[in-house]
Short mmCIF file of C-alpha atoms in Angstrom, two decimals:
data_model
loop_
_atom_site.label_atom_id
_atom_site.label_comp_id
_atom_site.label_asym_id
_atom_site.label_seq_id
_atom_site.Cartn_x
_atom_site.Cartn_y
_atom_site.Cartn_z
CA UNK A 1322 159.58 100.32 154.93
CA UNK A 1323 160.95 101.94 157.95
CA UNK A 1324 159.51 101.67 161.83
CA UNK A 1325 156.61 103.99 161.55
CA UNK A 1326 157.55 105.44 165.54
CA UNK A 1327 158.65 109.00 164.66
CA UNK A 1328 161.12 108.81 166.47
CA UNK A 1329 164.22 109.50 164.21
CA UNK A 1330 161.78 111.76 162.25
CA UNK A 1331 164.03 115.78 162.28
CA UNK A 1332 161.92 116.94 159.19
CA UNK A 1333 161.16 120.66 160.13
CA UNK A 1334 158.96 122.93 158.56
CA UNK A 1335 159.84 124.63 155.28
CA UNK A 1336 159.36 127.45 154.42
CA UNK A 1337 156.19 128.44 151.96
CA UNK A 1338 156.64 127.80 148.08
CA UNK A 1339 154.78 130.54 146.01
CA UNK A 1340 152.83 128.37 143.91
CA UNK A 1341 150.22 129.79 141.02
CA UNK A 1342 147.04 127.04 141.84
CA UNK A 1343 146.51 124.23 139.55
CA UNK A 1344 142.66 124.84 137.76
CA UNK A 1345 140.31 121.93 139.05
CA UNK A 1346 136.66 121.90 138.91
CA UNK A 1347 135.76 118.46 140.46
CA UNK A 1348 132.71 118.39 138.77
CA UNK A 1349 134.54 118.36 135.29
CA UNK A 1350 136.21 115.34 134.49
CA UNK A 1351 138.23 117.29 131.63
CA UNK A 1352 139.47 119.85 134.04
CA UNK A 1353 140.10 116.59 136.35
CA UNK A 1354 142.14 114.75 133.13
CA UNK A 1355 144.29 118.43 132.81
CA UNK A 1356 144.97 118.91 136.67
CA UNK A 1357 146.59 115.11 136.89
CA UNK A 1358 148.38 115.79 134.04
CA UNK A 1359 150.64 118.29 135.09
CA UNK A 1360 150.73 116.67 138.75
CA UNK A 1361 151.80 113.26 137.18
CA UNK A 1362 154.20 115.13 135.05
CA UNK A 1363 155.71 116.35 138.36
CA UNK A 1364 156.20 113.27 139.49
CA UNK A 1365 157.98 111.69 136.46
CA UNK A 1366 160.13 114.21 137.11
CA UNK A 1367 162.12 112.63 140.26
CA UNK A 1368 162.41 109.45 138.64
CA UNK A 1369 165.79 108.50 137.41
CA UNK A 1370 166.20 104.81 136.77
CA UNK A 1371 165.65 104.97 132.95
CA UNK A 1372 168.13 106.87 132.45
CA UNK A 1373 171.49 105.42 131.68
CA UNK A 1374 173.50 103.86 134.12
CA UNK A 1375 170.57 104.38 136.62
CA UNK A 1376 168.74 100.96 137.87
CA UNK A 1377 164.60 100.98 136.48
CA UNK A 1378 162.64 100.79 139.63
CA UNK A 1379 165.05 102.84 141.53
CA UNK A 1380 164.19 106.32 143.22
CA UNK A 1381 167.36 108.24 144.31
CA UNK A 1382 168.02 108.95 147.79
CA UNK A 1383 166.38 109.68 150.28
CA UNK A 1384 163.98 107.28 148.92
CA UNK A 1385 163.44 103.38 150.17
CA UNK A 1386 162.70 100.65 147.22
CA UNK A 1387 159.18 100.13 148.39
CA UNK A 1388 158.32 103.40 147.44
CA UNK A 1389 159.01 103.48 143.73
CA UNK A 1390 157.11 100.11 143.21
CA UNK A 1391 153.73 102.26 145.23
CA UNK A 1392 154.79 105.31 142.12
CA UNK A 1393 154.16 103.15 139.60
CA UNK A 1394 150.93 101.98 141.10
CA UNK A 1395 150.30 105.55 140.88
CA UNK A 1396 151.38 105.57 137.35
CA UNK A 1397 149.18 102.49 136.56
CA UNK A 1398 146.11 104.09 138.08
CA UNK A 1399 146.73 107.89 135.84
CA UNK A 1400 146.82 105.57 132.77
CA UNK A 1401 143.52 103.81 133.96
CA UNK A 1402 141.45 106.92 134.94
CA UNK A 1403 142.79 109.43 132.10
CA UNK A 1404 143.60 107.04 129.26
CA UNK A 1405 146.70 108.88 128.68
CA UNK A 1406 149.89 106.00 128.49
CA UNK A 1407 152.39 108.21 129.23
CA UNK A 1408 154.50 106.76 131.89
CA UNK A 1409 153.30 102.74 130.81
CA UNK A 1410 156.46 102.61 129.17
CA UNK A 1411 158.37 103.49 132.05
CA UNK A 1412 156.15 101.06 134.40
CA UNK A 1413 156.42 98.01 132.85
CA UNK A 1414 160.24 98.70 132.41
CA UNK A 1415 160.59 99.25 136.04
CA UNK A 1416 158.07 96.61 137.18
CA UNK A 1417 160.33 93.42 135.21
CA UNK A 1418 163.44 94.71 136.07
CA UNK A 1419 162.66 94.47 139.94
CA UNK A 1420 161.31 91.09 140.28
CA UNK A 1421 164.08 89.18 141.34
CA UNK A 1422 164.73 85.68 142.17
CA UNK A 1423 162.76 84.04 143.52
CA UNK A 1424 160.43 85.80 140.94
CA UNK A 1425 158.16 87.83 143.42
CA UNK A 1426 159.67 91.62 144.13
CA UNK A 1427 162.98 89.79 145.81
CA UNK A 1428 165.75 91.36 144.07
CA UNK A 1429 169.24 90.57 145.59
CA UNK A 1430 170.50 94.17 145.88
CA UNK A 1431 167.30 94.57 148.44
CA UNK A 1432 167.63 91.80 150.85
CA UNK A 1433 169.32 93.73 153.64
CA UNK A 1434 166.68 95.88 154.22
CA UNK A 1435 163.23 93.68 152.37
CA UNK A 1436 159.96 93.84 154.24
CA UNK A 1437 157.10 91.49 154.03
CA UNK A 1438 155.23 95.42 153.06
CA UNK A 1439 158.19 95.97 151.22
CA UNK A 1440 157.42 93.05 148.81
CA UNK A 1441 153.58 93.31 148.97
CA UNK A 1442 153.61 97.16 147.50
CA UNK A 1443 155.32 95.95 144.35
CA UNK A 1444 152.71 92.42 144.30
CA UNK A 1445 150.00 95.00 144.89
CA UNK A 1446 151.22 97.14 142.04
CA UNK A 1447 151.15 93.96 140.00
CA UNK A 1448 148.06 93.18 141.11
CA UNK A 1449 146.57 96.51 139.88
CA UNK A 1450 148.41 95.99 136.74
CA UNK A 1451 146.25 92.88 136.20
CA UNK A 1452 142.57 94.53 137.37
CA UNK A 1453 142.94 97.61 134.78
CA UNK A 1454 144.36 94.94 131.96
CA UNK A 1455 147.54 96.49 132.03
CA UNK A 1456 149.10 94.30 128.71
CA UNK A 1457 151.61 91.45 130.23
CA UNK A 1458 155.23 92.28 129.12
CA UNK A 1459 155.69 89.09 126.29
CA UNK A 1460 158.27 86.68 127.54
CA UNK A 1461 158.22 87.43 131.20
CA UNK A 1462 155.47 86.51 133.75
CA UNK A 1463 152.62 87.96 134.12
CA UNK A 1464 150.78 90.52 136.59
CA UNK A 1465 149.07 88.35 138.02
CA UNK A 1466 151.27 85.70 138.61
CA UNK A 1467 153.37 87.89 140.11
CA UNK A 1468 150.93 88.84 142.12
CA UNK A 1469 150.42 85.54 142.94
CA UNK A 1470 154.08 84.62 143.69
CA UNK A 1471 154.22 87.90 146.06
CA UNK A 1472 150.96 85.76 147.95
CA UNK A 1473 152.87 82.19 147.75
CA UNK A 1474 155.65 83.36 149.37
CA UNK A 1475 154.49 85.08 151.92
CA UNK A 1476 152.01 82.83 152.90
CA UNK A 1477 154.49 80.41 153.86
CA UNK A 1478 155.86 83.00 156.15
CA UNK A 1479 152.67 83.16 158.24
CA UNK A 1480 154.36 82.91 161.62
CA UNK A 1481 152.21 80.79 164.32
CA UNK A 1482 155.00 80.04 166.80
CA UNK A 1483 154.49 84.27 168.42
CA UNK A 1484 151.19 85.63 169.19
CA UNK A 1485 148.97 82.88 167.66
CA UNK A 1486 149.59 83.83 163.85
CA UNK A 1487 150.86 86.95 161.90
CA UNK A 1488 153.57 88.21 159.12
CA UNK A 1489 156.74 89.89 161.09
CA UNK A 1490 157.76 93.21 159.19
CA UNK A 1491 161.40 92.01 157.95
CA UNK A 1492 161.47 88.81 155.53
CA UNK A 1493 164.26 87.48 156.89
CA UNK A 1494 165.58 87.13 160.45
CA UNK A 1495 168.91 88.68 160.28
CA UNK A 1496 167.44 92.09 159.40
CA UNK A 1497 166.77 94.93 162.28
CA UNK A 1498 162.77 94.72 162.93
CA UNK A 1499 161.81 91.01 162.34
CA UNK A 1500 159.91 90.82 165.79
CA UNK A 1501 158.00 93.62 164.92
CA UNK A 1502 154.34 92.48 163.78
CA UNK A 1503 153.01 95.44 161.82
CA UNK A 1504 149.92 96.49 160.33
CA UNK A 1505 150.66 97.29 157.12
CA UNK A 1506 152.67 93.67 156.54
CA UNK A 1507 149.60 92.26 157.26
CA UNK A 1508 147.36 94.41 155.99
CA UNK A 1509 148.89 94.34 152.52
CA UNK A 1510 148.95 90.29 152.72
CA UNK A 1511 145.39 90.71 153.69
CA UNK A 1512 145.05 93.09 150.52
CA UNK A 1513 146.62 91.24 147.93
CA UNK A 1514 144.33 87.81 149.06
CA UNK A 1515 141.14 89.49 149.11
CA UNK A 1516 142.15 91.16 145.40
CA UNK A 1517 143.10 87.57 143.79
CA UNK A 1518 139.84 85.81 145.84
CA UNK A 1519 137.68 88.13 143.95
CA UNK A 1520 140.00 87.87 140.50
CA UNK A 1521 140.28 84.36 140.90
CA UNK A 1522 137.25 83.17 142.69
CA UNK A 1523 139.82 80.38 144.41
CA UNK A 1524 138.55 80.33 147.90
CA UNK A 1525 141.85 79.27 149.31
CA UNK A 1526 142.54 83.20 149.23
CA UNK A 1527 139.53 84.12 151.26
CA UNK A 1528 140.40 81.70 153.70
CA UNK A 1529 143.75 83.57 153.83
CA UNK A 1530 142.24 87.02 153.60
CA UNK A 1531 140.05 85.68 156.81
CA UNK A 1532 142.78 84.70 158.61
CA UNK A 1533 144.57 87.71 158.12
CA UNK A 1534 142.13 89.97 159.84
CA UNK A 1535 140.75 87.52 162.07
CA UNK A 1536 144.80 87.46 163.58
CA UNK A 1537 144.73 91.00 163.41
CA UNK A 1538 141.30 91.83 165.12
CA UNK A 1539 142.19 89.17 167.82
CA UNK A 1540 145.53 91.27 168.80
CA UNK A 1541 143.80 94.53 169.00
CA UNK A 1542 145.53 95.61 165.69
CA UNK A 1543 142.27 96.11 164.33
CA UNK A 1544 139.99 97.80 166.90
CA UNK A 1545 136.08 97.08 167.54
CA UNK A 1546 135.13 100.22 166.27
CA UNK A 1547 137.52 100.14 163.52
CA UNK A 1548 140.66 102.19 163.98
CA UNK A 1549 144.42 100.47 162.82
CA UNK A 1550 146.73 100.45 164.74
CA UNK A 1551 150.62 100.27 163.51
CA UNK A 1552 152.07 97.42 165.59
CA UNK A 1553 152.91 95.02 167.85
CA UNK A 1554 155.87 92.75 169.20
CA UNK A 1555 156.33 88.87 169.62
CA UNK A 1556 158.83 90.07 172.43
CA UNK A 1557 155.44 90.73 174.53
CA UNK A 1558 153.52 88.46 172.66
CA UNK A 1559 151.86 90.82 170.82
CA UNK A 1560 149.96 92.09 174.13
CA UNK A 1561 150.99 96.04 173.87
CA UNK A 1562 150.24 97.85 170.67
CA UNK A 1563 151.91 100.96 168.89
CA UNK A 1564 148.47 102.95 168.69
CA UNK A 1565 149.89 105.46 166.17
CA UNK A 1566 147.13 105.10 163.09
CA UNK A 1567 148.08 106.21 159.70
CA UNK A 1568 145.65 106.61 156.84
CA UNK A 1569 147.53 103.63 154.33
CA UNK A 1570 146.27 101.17 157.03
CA UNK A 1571 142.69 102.44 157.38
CA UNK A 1572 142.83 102.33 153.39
CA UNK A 1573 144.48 98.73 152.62
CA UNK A 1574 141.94 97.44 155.04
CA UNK A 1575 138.79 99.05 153.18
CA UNK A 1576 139.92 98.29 149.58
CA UNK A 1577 140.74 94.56 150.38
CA UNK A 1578 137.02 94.11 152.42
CA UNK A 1579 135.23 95.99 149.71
CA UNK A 1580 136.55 93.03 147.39
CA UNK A 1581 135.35 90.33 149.59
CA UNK A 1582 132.20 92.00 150.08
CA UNK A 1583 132.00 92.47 146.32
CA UNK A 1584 133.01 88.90 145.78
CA UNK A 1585 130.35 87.81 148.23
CA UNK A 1586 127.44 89.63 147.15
CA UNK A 1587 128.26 88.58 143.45
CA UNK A 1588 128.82 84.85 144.80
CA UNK A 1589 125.16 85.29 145.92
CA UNK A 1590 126.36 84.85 149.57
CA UNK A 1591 124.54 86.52 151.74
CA UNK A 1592 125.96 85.89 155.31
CA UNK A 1593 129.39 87.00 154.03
CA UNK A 1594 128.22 89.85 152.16
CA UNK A 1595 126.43 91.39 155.35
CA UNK A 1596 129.16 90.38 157.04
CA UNK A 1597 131.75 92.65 155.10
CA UNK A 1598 129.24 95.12 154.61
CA UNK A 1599 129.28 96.04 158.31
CA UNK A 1600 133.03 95.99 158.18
CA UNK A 1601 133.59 98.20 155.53
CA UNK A 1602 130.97 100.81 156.56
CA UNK A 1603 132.73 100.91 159.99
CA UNK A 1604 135.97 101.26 158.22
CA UNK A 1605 134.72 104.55 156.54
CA UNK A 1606 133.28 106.28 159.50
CA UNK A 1607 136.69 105.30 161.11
CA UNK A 1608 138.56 107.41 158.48
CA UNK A 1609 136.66 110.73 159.97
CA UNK A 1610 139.61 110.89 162.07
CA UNK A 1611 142.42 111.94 158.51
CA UNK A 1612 139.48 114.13 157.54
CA UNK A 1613 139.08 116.88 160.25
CA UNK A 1614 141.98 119.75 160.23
CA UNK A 1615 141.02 122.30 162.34
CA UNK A 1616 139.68 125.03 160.00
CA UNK A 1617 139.64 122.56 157.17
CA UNK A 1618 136.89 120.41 157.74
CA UNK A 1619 136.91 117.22 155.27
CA UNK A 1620 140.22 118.36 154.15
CA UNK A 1621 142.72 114.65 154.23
CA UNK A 1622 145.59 115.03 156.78
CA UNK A 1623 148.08 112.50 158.22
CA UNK A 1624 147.30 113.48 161.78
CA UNK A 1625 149.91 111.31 163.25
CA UNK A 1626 152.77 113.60 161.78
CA UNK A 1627 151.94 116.92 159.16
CA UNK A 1628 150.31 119.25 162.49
CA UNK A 1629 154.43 118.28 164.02
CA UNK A 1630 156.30 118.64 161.48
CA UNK A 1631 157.84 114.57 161.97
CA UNK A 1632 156.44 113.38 159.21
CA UNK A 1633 159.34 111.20 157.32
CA UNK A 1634 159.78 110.40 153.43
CA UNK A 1635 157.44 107.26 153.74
CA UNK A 1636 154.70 108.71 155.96
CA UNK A 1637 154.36 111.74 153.04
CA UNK A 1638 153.03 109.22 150.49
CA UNK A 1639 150.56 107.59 152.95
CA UNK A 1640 147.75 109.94 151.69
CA UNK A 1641 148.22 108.88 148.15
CA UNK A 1642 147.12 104.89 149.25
CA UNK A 1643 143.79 105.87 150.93
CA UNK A 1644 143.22 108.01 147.89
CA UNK A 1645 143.88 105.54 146.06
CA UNK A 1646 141.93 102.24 147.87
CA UNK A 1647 138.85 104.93 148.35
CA UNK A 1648 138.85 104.59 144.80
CA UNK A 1649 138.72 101.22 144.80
CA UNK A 1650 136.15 100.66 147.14
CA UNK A 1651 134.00 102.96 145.44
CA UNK A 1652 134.62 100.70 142.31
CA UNK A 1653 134.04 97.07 144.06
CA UNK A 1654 131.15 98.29 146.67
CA UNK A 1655 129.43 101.39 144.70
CA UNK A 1656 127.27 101.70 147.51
CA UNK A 1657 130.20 103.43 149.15
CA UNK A 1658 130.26 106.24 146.63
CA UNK A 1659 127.85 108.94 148.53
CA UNK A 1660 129.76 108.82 151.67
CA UNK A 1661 133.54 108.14 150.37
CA UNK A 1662 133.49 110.93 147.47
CA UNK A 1663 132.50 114.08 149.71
CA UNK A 1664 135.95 113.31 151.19
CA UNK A 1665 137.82 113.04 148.17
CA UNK A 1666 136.30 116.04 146.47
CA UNK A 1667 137.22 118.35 149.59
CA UNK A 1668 140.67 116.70 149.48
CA UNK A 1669 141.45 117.36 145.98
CA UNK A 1670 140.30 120.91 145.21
CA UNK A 1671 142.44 121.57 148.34
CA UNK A 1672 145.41 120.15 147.19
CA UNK A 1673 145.26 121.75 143.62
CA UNK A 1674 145.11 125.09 145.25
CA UNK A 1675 148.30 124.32 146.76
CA UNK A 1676 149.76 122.58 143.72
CA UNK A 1677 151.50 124.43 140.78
CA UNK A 1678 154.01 122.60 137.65
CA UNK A 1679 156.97 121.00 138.25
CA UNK A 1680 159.03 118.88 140.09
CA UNK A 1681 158.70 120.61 143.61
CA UNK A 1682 154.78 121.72 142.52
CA UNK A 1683 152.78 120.12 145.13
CA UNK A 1684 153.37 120.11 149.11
CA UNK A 1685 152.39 118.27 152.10
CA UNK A 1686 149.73 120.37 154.22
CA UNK A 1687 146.53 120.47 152.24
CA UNK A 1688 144.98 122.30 154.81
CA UNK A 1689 146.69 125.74 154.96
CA UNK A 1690 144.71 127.29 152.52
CA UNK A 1691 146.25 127.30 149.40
CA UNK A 1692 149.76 127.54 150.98
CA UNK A 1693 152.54 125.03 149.55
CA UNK A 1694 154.07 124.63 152.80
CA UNK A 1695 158.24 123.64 151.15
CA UNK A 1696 157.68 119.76 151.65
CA UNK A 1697 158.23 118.98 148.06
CA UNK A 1698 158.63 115.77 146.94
CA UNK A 1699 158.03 111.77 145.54
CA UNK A 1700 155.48 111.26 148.50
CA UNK A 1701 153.70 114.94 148.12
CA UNK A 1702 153.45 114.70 144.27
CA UNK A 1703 151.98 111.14 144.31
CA UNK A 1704 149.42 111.69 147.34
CA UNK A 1705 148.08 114.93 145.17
CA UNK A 1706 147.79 112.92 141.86
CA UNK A 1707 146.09 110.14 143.85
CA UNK A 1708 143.56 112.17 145.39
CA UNK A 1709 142.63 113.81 142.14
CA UNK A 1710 142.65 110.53 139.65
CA UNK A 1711 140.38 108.71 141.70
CA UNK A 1712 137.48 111.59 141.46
CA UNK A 1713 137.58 109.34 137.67
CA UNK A 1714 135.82 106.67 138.97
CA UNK A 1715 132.54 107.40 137.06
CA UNK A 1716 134.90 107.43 134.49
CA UNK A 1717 135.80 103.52 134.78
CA UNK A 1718 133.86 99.91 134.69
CA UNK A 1719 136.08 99.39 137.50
CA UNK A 1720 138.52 96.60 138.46
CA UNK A 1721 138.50 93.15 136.40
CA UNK A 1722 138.61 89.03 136.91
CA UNK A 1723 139.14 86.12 135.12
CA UNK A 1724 135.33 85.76 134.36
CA UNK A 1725 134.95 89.73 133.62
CA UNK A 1726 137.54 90.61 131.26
CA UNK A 1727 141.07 90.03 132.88
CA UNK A 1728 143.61 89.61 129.87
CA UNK A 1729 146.92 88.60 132.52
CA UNK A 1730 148.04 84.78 132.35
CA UNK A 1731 146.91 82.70 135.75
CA UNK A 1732 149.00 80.47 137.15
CA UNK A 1733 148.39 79.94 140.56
CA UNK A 1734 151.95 77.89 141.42
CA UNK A 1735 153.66 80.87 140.67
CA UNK A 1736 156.27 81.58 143.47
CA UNK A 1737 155.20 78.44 145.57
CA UNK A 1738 158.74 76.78 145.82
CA UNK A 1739 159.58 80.52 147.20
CA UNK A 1740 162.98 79.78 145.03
CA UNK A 1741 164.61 77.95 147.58
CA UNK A 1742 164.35 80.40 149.79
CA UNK A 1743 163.57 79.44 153.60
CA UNK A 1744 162.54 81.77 156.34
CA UNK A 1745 163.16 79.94 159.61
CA UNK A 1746 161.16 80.97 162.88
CA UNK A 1747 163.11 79.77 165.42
CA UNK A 1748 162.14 80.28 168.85
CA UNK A 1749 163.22 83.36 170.51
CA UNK A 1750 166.24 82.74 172.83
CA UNK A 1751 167.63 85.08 175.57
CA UNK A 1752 170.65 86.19 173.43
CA UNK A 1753 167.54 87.18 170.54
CA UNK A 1754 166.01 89.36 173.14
CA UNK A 1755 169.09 91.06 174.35
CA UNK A 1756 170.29 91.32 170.71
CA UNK A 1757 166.72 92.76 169.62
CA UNK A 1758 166.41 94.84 172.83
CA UNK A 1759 167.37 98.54 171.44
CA UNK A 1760 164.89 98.42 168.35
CA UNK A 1761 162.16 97.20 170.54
CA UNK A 1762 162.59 100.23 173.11
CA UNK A 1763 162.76 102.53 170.37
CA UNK A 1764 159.70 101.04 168.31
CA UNK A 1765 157.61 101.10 171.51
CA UNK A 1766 158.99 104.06 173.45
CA UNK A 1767 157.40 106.45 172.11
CA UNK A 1768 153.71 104.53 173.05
CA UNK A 1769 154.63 103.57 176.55
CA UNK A 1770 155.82 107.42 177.33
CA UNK A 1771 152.20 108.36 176.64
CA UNK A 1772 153.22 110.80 173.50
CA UNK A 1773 150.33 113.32 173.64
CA UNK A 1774 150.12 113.24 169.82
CA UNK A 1775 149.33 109.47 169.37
CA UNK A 1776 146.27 109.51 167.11
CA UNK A 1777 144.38 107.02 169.37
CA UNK A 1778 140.60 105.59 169.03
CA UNK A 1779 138.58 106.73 171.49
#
């Protein structure tokens, strides 16, 4: 995933797409099941890699590796709600094809650009996979051990020699980025524990999950009043922060507490459980912020880039994850539910007035009134299926474990010999800070000028 500073961002904006408005009444779960349908259709439409000649689990350019592996979340999560196993087919195809060597999401053809977040959205993927009892593909491992092996080896990587603890964004030293300590690395290592601790029950994740956003709260990545922040750099020991927020880091956050607190309360624990209870009601009253356009009140927006026009192919799918892990959370903590649907219900019946058939049939800007604002594209399509699907939930028993259900083969070695592979942290030198010097400027420039449309906490 690329540096999330806007900087290189030159997206302009389009101009309007006449669009005849998908039919949703979000009170209808039929008319819910018909919207997604043609919205997920959409989508399938700018995938390529079953075709001959084409690579499964490959998007075409513009679009980064990452992002296919967060599609066929999307995919995994349409079959879920709607029951219809259109695109399953297409997943699982996808989903073997990628996972590499070492077997975790580390294919060869990736390793020049692969991100610890990189990585975790395909494990993530897996791990949904395994919660909606997604069959295992015979002969090849399973969802959740592959889920599992995306947890083994990263936890490995958990870098205590800068800033007391904390993934770096890049896997591997040589790549452009590795000083940068990033929410959403962490965040999605944070996610993917707290998922297998309550799949698993094994409380070495928790302890992990803990750690994660103990590391993260004790940088300021994770403010006291619950805002995320994007980054940070071992260059200043992790003492300034990129205070850009996005709305995939609120939402990895509040699915991956609202397991632990559902793991908790179920566990019978009640320090815990009041402990993550606090947490994840301060994570939803910190999402207010993606959920007030002007003149569209409880309308989502990515405030950090769609008002500019700067937002890049990455940040256009960040709606889709909150969507999505509001979903979730209403699932593991149903508690949630009256204050985390109002949200979602505004959201969608704004973006199916925007949204029409086809490939190019839903835009960014849910906000403009029924306008498809020209933005077309993977991101777009994905973030308008999300937010629709996930009105489902009443539809769903919700996510499974190994003691409620789960059908994916456990092994919890999986990945833990990383296949040979070693990620050194050496100490930083002079010649690594002069080397790094240009990426760190740009990651944090925009920050340290005082950019007047930094979505900050107040």
């Amino acid at each position: 995933m690329r540096p999330s500073n806007l900087v290189f961002a030159a997206v302009g904006l389009l101009s309007p797409i006449a669009t005849s408005a998908l039919e949703l009444n979000v009170d209808d779960p039929a008319s819910i099941r018909e919207a997604t349908k043609v919205v997920a259709a959409g989508l399938r439409e700018w995938y390529t890699g079953d075709r001959p000649g084409d690579v499964p689990g490959n998007l075409p350019d513009p679009y980064y590796w990452w992002l296919c592996g967060a599609m066929f979340n999307s995919f995994i999560d349409y079959w879920y709600y709607t029951g219809d196993d259109t695109y399953n087919a297409i997943t699982r195809q996808a989903m073997v094809h990628q996972i590499g060597n070492p077997k975790a999401f580390m294919p060869d053809n990736q390793t020049s650009t692969l991100g610890n977040d990189d990585q975790a959205f395909w494990g993530m993927t897996a791990m949904s996979a395994a919660e909606t009892k997604l069959p295992d593909v015979e002969g090849e491992m399973s969802w959740l051990s592959l889920a599992i092996a995306v947890f083994n080896t990263q936890a490995p990587r958990w870098n205590t020699q800068t800033c007391g603890g904390g993934l770096n964004w890049q896997i591997f030293r040589f790549n452009n980025g590795f000083d940068y300590k990033n929410t959403i690395s962490n965040g999605a290592f944070f996610n993917i524990a707290a998922r297998l601790a309550k799949y698993t029950g094994n409380a070495t994740y928790v302890e992990w999950a803990e750690r994660a956003w103990d590391w993260q709260y004790s940088v300021g990545l994770i403010s006291p009043d619950y805002h995320f922040f994007d980054g940070t750099s071992e260059r200043q020991n992790c003492t300034e922060k990129n205070h850009i927020q996005w709305t995939y880091n609120a939402g990895i956050h509040m699915s991956g507490v609202a397991a632990l607190w559902n793991m908790s309360e179920t566990n019978g624990d009640a320090e815990a459980a009041g402990r993550w209870r606090e947490r994840l009601g301060g994570i939803i009253n910190g999402t207010d912020i993606f959920f007030n356009a002007e003149g569209a009140p409880g309308v989502m927006i990515e405030m950090a880039c769609e008002r500019n026009g700067l937002c890049d192919h990455d940040q256009r799918s960040f709606k889709a994850y909150l969507s999505r892990w509001m979903g979730y959370t209403m699932l593991s903590a149903p508690w949630t539910r009256d204050r985390i649907m109002p949200k979602l219900r505004t959201s969608a019946a704004a973006a199916a007035q925007q949204c029409s058939a086809g490939k190019g049939g839903c835009g960014l800007r849910w906000w403009r009134g029924g306008v498809n604002d020209g933005e077309v594209g993977v991101g777009e399509q994905m973030s308008a299926l999300e937010v629709m699907q996930n009105l489902l939930v009443d539809q769903v028993s919700g996510p499974v474990g190994l003691d409620t259900g789960g059908i994916s083969e456990n092994d919890p070695t999986a990945g833990s010999d990383g296949g040979n592979v070693r990620i050194e942290h050496d100490a930083i030198t002079t010649g690594d800070k002069a080397g790094a010097a240009i990426l760190t400027i740009v990651v944090f420039a925009v920050f340290l000028g005082g950019g007047g449309w930094l979505i900050m906490s107040e």
